[in-house]
Coordinates of C-alpha atoms in Angstrom, one line a residue:
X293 CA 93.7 104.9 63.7
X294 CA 91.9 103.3 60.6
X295 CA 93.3 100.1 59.9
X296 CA 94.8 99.7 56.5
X297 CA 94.4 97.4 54.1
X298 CA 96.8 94.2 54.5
X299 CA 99.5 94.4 52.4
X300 CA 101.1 90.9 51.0
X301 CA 104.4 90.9 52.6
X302 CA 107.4 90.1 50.7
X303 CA 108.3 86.2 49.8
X304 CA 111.8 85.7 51.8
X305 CA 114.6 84.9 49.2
X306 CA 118.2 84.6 49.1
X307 CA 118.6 87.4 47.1
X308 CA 120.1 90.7 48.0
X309 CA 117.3 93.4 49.3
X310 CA 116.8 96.0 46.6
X311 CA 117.0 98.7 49.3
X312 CA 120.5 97.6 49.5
X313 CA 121.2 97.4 45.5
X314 CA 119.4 100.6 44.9
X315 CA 117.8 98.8 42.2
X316 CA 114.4 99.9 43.3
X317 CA 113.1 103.2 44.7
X318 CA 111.1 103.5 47.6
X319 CA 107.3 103.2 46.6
X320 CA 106.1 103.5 49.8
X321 CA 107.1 107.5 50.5
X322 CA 104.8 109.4 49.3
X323 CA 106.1 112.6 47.1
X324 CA 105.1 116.1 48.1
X325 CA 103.7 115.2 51.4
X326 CA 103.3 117.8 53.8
X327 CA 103.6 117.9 57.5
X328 CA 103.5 120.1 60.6
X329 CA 104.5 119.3 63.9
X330 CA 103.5 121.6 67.1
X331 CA 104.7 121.0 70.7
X332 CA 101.8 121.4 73.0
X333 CA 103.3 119.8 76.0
X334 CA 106.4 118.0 77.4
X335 CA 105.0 114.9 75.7
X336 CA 102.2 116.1 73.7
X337 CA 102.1 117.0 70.2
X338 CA 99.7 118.4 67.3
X339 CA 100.0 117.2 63.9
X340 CA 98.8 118.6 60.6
X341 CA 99.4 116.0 57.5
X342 CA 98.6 116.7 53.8
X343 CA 98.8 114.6 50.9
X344 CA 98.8 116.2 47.3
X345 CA 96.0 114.7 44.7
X346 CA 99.0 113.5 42.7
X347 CA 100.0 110.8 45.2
X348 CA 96.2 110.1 45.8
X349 CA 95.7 110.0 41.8
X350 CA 99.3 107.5 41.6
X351 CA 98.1 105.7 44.2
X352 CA 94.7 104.9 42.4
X353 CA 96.5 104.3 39.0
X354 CA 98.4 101.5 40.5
X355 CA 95.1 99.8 41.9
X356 CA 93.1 99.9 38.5
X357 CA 96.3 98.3 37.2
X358 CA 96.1 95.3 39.2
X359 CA 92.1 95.1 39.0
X360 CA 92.2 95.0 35.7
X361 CA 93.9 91.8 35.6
X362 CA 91.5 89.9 37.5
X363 CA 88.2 92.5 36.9
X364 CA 85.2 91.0 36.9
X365 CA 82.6 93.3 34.9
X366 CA 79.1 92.0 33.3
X367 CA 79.1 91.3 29.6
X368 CA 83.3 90.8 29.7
X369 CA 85.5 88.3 30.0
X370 CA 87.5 88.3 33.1
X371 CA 90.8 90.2 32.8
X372 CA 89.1 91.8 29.3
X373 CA 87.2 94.9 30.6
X374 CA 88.5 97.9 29.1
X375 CA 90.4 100.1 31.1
X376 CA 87.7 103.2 31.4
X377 CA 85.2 100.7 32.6
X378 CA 87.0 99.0 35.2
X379 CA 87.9 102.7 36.5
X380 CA 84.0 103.5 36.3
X381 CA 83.0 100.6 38.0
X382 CA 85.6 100.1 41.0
X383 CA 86.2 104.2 41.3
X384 CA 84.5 104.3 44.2
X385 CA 85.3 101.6 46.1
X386 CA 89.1 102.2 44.7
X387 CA 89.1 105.7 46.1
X388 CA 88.0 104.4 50.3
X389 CA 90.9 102.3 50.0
X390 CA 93.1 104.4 48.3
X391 CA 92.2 107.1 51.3
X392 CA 92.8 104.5 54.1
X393 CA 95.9 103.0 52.2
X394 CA 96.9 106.7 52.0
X395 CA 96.4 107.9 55.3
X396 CA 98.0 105.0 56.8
X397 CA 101.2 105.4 54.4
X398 CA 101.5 109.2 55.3
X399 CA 101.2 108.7 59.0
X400 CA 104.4 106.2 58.8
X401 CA 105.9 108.6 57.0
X402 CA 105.4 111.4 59.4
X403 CA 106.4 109.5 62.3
X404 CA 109.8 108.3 60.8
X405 CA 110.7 111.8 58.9
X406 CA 109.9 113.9 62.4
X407 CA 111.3 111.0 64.7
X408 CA 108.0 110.9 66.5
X409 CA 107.7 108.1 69.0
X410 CA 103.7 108.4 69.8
X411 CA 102.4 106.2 72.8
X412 CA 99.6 103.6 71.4
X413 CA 98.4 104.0 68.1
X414 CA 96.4 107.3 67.1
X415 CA 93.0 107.7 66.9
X416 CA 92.3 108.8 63.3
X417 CA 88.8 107.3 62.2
X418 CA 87.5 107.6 58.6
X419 CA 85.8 110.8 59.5
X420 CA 88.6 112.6 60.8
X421 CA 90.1 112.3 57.4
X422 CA 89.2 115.4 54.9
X423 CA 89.6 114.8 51.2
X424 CA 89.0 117.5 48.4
X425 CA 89.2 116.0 44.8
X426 CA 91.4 119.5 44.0
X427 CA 93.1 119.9 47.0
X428 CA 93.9 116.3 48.5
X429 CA 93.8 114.7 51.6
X430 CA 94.4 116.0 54.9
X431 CA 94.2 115.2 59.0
X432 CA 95.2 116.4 61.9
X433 CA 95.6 115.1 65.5
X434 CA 96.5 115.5 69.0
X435 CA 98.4 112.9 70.4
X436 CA 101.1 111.8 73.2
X437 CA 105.1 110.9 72.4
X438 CA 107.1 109.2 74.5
X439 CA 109.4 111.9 76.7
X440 CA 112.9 113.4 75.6
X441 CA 115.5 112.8 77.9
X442 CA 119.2 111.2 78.1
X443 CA 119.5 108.6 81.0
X444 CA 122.7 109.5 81.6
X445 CA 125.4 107.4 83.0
X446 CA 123.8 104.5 84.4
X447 CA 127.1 102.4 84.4
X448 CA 129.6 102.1 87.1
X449 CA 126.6 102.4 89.9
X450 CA 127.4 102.6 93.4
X451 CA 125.7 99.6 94.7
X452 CA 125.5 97.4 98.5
X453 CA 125.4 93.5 98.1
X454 CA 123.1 92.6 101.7
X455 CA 125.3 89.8 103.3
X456 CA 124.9 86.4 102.5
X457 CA 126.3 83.3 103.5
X458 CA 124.4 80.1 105.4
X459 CA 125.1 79.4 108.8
X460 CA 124.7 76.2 110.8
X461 CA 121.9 77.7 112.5
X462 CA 120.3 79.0 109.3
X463 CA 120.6 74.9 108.3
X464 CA 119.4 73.7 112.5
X465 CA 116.1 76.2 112.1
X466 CA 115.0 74.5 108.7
X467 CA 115.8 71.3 110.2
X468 CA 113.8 72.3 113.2
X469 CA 110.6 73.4 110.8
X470 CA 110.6 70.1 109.2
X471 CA 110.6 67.9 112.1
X472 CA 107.4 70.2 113.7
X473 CA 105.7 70.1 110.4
X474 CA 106.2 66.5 110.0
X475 CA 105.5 65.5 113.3
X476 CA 102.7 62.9 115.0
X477 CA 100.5 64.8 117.1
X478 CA 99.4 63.0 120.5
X479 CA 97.0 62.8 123.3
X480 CA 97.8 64.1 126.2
X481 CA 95.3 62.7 128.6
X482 CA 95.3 64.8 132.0
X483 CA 97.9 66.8 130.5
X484 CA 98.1 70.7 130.3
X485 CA 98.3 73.2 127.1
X486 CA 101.8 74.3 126.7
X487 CA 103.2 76.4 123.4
X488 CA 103.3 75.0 120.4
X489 CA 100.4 72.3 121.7
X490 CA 97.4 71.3 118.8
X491 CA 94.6 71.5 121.4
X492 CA 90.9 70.5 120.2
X493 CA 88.9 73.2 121.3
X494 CA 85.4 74.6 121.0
X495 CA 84.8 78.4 120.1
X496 CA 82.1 80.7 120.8
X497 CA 81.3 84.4 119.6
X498 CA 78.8 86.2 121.9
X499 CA 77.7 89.4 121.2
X500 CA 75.4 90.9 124.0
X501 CA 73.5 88.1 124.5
X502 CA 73.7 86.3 121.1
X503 CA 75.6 83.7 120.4
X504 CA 76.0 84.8 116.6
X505 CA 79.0 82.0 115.9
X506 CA 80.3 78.5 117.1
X507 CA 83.2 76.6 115.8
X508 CA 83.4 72.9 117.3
X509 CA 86.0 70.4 117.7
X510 CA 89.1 72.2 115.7
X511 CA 92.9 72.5 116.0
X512 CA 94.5 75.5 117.2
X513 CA 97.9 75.6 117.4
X514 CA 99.4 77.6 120.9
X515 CA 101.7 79.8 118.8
X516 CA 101.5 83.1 116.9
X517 CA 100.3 80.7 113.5
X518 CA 97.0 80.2 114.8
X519 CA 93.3 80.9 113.1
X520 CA 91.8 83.3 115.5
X521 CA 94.7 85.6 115.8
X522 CA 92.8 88.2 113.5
X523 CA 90.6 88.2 116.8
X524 CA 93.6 88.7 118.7
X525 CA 97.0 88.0 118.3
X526 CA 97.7 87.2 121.9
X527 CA 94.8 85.3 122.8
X528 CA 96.7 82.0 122.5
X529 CA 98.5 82.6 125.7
X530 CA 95.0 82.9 127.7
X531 CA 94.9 78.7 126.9
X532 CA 98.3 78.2 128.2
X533 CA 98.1 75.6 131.2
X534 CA 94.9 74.7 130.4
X535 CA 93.4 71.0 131.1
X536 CA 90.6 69.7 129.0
X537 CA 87.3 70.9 130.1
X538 CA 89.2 74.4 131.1
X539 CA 87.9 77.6 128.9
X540 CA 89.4 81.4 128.5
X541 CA 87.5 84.2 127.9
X542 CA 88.1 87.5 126.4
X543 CA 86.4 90.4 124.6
X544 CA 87.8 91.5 121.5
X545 CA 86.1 93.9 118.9
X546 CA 85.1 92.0 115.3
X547 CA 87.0 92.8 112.4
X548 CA 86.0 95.1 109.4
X549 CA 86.0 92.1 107.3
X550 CA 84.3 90.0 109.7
X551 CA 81.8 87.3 108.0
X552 CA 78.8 88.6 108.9
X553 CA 78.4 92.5 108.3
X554 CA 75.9 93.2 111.0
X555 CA 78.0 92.6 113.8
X556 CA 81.6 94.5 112.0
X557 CA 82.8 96.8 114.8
X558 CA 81.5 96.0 117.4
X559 CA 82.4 94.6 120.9
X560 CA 82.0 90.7 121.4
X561 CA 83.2 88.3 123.6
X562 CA 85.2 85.1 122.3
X563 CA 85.2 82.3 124.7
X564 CA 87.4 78.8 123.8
X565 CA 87.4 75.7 125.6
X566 CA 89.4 73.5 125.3
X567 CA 88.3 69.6 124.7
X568 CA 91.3 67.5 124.3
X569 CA 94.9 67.9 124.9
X570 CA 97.3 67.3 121.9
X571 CA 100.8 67.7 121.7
X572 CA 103.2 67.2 118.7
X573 CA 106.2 64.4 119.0
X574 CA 109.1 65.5 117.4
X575 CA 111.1 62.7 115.0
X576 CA 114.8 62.1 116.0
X577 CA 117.2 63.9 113.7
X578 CA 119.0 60.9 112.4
X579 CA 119.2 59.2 108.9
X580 CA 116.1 57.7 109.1
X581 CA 114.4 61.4 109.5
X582 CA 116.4 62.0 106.2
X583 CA 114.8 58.7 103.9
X584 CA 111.5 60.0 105.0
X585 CA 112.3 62.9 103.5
X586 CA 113.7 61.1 100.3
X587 CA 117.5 61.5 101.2
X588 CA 119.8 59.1 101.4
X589 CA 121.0 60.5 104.7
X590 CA 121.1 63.3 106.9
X591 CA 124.1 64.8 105.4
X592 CA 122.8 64.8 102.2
X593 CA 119.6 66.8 103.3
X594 CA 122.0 69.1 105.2
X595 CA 123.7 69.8 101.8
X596 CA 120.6 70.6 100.2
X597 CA 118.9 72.7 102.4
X598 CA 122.0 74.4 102.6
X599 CA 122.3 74.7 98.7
X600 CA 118.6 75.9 98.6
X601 CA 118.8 78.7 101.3
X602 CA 122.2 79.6 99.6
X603 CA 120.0 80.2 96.1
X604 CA 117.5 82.0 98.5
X605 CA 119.6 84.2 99.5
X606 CA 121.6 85.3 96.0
X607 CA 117.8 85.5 94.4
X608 CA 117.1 88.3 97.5
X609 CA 120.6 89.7 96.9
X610 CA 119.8 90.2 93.3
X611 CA 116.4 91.5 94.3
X612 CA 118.1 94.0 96.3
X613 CA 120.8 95.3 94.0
X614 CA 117.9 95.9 91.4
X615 CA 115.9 97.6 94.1
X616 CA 118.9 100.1 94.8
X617 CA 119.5 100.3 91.0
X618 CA 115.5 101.0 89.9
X619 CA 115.6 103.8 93.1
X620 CA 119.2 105.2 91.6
X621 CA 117.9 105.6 88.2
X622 CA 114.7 107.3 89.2
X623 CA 116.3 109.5 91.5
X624 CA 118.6 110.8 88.4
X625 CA 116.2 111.0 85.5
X626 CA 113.8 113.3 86.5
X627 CA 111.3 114.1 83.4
X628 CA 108.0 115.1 82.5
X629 CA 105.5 112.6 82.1
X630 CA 102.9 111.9 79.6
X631 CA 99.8 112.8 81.6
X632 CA 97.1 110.7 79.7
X633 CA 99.3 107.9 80.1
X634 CA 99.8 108.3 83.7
X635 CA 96.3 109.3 84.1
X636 CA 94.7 106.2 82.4
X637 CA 97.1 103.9 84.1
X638 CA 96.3 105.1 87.5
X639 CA 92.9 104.5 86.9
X640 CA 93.5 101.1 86.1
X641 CA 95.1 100.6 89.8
X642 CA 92.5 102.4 91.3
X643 CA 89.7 99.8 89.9
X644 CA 91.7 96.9 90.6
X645 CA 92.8 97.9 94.2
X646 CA 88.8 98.9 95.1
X647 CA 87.4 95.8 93.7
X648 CA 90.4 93.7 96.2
X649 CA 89.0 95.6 98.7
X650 CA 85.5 94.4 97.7
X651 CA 86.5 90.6 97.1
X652 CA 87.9 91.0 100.5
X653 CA 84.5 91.6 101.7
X654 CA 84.6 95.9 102.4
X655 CA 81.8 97.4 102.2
X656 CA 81.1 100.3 100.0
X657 CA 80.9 102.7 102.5
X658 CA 84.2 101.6 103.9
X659 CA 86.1 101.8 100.3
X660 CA 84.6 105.1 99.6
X661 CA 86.9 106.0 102.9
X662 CA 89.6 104.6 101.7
X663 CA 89.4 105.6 98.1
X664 CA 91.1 109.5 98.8
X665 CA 94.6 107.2 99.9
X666 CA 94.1 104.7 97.1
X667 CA 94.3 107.4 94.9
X668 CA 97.4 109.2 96.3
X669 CA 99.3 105.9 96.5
X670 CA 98.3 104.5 93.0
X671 CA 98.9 108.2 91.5
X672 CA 102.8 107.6 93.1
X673 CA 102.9 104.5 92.3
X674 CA 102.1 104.9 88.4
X675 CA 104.7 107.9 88.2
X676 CA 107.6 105.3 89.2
X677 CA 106.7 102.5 87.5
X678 CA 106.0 104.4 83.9
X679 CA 109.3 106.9 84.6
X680 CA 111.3 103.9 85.0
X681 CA 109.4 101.9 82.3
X682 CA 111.3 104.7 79.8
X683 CA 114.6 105.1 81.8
X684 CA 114.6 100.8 81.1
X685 CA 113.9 101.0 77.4
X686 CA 116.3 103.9 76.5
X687 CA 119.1 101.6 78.5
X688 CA 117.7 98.5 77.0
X689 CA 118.4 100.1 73.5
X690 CA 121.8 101.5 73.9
X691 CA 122.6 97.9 75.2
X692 CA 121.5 96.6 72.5
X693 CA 119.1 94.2 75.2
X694 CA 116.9 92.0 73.1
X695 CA 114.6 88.8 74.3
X696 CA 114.8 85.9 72.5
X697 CA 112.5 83.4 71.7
X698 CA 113.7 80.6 74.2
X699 CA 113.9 82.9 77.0
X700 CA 109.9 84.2 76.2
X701 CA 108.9 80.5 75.4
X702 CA 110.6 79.7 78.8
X703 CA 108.2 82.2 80.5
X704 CA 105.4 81.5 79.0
X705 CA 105.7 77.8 80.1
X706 CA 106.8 79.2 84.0
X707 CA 103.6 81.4 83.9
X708 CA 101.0 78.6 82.5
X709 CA 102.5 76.3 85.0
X710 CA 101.9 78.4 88.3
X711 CA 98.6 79.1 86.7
X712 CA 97.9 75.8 86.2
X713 CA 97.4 75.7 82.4
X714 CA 99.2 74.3 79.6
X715 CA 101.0 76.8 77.5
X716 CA 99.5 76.8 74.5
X717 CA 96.2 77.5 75.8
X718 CA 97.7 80.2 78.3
X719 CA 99.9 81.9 75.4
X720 CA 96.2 82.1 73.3
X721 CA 94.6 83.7 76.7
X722 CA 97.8 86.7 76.6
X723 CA 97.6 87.5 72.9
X724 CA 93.7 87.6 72.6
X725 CA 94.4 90.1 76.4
X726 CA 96.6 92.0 74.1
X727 CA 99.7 91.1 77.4
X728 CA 102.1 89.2 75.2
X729 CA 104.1 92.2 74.5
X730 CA 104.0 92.7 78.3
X731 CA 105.6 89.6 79.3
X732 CA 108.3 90.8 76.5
X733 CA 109.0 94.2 78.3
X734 CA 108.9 92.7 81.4
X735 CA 111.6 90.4 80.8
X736 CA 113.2 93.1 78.4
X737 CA 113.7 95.4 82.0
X738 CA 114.9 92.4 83.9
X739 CA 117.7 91.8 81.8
X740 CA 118.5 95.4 81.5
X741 CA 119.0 95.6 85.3
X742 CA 120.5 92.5 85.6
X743 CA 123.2 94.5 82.9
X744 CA 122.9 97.3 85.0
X745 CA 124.3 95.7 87.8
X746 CA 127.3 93.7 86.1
X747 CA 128.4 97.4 85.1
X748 CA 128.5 98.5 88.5
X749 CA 130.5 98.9 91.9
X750 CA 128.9 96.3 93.8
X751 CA 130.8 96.0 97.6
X752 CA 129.4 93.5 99.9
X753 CA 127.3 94.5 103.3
X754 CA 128.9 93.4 106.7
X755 CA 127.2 90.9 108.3
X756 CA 125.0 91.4 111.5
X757 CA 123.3 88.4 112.4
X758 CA 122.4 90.0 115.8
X759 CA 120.3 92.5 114.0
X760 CA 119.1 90.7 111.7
X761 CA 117.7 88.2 114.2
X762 CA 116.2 90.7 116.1
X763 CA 114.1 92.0 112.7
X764 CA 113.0 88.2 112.2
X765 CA 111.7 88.3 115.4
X766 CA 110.5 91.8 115.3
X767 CA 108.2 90.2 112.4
X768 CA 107.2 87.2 113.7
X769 CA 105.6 89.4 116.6
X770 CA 103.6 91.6 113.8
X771 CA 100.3 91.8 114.2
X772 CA 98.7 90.2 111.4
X773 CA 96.4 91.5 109.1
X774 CA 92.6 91.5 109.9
X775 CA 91.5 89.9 106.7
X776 CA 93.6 86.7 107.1
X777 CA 91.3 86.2 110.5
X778 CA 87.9 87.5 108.9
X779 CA 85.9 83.8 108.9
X780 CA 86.6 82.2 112.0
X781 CA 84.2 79.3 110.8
X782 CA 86.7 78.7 107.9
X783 CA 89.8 78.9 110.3
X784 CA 89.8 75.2 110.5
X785 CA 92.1 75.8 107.7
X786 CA 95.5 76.3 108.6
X787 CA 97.0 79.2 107.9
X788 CA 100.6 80.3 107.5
X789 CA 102.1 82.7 109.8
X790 CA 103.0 85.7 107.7
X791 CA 106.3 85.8 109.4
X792 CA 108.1 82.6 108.6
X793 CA 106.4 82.0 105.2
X794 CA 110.0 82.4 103.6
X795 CA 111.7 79.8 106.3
X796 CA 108.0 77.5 105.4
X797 CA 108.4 77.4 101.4
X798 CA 112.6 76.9 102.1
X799 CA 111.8 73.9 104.2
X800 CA 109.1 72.9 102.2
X801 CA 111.4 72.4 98.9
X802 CA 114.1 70.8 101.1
X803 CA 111.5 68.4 102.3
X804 CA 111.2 66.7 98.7
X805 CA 113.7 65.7 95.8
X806 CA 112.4 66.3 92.6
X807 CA 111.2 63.1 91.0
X808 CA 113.6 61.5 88.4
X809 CA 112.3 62.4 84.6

């Protein structure tokens, strides 16, 4: 829609409103407006506005009276132009304003007398508005509203807590992850591989008869967090027992995402020896462990790690609950959908998802393949999130949920940080991406299922440690994915085992205080 000309808002005073004193009448309705409004879909309507040449005639009046005080018109003094010449002069360029001022005043007017609620702002350019000197002005447009439904009862949800708690062994396996990530790593002269060894090792990538890659003198740790386990997973039990000088063979098939394109797919044979034998000395777990971890003792870093998994755990439990309640709600408000909407936006995901595929090194033909499924589950995807966008706002509004300004300053500052920027500059970046009214209704929704789940029946899961130790281990044992594994070259790198990153960046935070302000 056209923009319209900016209006000088009103100086803030201490005085009483005169929409409250009924002193003054509402100058911005405009008299004898006409409109229609025809359903063409769930969410889509057709409107027909028109706007009398008296309100168009009113309207001009009252801009020739405030030109006139200023008018600047050849062979008069400013401010002393006769009336009929100022309207001579300015008539034209009075009239375009008039007609954007106009349109812009009527559209409001629909919207708020038919209690529309369009999606985005209509497109109405100059052209699309008609205007007759007898008959008025007049537009009409097709447009999307946000859909009519009642979400219902939300409150007094039936909702399962997972169990929580920290054991001593949940506090023992942290312990455990510090002392082997802070451990001195040793030579082993003579000595042979054995798990969790840091051998130096030599790799080669045959293919046929080529030798198209060689790695030399790297680290590989004997464990399922090891570089060439987009290769093969297993491979690192094929160097158990080993002595240096001692090599294992095996063929594996390269990767989709392998570095070099020509050889994706195809059989090759990935032979490692290994050089030197190194082997990681654990520290005692004593006091002394603790002050090199900045803790004044070892029960002191006990207490926090325990502390820190505890807020782990209530920030997954809360995770959870919302999970349960975002499925609940969507599973109860079922409603038709604005289809532009959803169509646009799953465009969006489409692009984004192929060019991650393509950053990820695909090739074209291979995301062409994949594009049918990328469209089925960004197409499902898009459905939830903007049916539950509109179940979240309707709730958000009967709560009465509003964000402040702390708690969107606050986010601002978390999101510059993990970006690395300072917030100013970062909050600049958001408004000129149009996303700062994002980060609002994001943290609108969070706060409306956090409410949510206050007002429900929450009852707390029975704990089964047996099972879920077997799932931890079930994912430990996953085979990875094949683009963490595509450049063996760069594998020098460590890299992370997907399955303990959660017990990793736990330890990791217990490992250091935070320094004193």
């Amino acid at each position: 829609m056209t923009e319209k000309p900016e209006e000088k808002k009103p100086e803030t005073t201490n005085e009483t409103p005169a929409a409250e004193t009924n002193e003054t009448p509402d100058l911005t309705k405009i008299e004898g407006l006409e409109a229609g409004v025809k359903q063409l879909a769930a969410c889509k309507v057709e409107v027909k506005v028109r706007v009398p040449v008296a309100a168009i005639k009113a309207e001009m009046q009252r801009a020739f009276d405030e030109l006139a005080l200023n008018a600047a018109v050849p062979g008069f003094r400013k401010g002393h132009t006769p009336r009929r010449l100022v309207e001579r002069h300015f008539e034209k360029a009075v009239l375009e304003d008039t007609k954007r001022l106009i349109t812009a005043k009527a559209w409001e007017q629909v919207v708020k007398e038919n209690d529309l609620h369009p999606i985005g702002e209509p497109d109405l350019p100059d052209e699309k508005v008609a205007y007759d000197a007898e008959k008025g002005l007049s537009f009409e447009l097709e447009l999307e509203v946000m859909p009519k439904f009642d979400a219902g009862e939300y409150k007094g949800l039936e909702l399962t807590r997972p169990a929580g708690g920290v054991s001593e062994e949940d506090v023992t396996k942290t312990l455990d992850g510090l002392r082997r990530r802070n451990a001195q790593v040793e030579a082993v002269p003579g000595g042979k591989t054995q798990e969790d060894d840091v051998p130096v090792v030599d790799v080669d990538i045959k293919v046929g008869d080529q030798v198209v890659q060689t790695v030399s003198d790297q680290e590989i740790t004997l464990g399922v967090d090891n570089w060439l386990r987009g290769l093969d997973r297993d491979f690192w039990k094929d160097l158990l027992g080993k002595t240096a000088g001692e090599s294992a063979s095996k063929t594996v098939t390269l990767p989709d995402t392998y570095q070099k394109e020509a050889y994706r797919g195809k059989e090759a044979v990935l032979t490692v020896t290994v050089k030197d034998v190194k082997r990681p000395k654990l520290a005692e777990l004593n006091d002394e462990f603790a002050k090199d971890m900045l803790y004044e003792s070892l029960e002191e870093l006990k207490k926090d790690i325990r502390e820190r998994i505890a807020q782990g755990r209530d920030h997954e439990a809360h995770q959870a609950l919302a999970a349960q309640v975002e499925e609940k709600l969507i599973a109860a408000n079922q409603f038709a959908l604005p289809e532009e909407l959803v169509k646009s936006m799953t465009a969006n995901l489409i692009n984004r998802q192929r060019l991650s595929l393509a950053y990820r090194g695909a090739t074209r033909e291979d995301i062409e393949k994949a594009t049918p499924e990328i469209t089925e589950g960004a197409t499902k995807q898009t459905e939830r999130d903007v049916r539950l966008l509109f179940i979240l706002q309707q709730i958000a509004d009967k709560e009465k949920i509003e964000v402040t300004d702390a708690e969107f300053e606050r986010r601002i500052h978390v999101l510059a940080q993990a970006e690395g920027q300072k917030p100013g500059r970062f909050r600049e970046d958001l408004k000129a991406q149009g996303r700062l009214g994002l980060i609002r209704s994001e943290i609108r929704d969070e706060k409306t299922v956090s409410r949510i789940i206050e007002l429900a029946k929450v009852k707390d899961a029975e704990a089964a440690p047996a099972k879920e130790e077997a799932k931890e281990e079930k994912k430990e044992k996953k085979a990875p994915k094949a683009e963490k594994a595509e450049k063996p070259a760069e594998a020098a790198k460590e890299e992370k085992p997907e399955a303990a990153e959660s017990e990793k960046k736990a330890a990791k935070k217990a490992a250091k205080k935070p320094k004193k302000e």
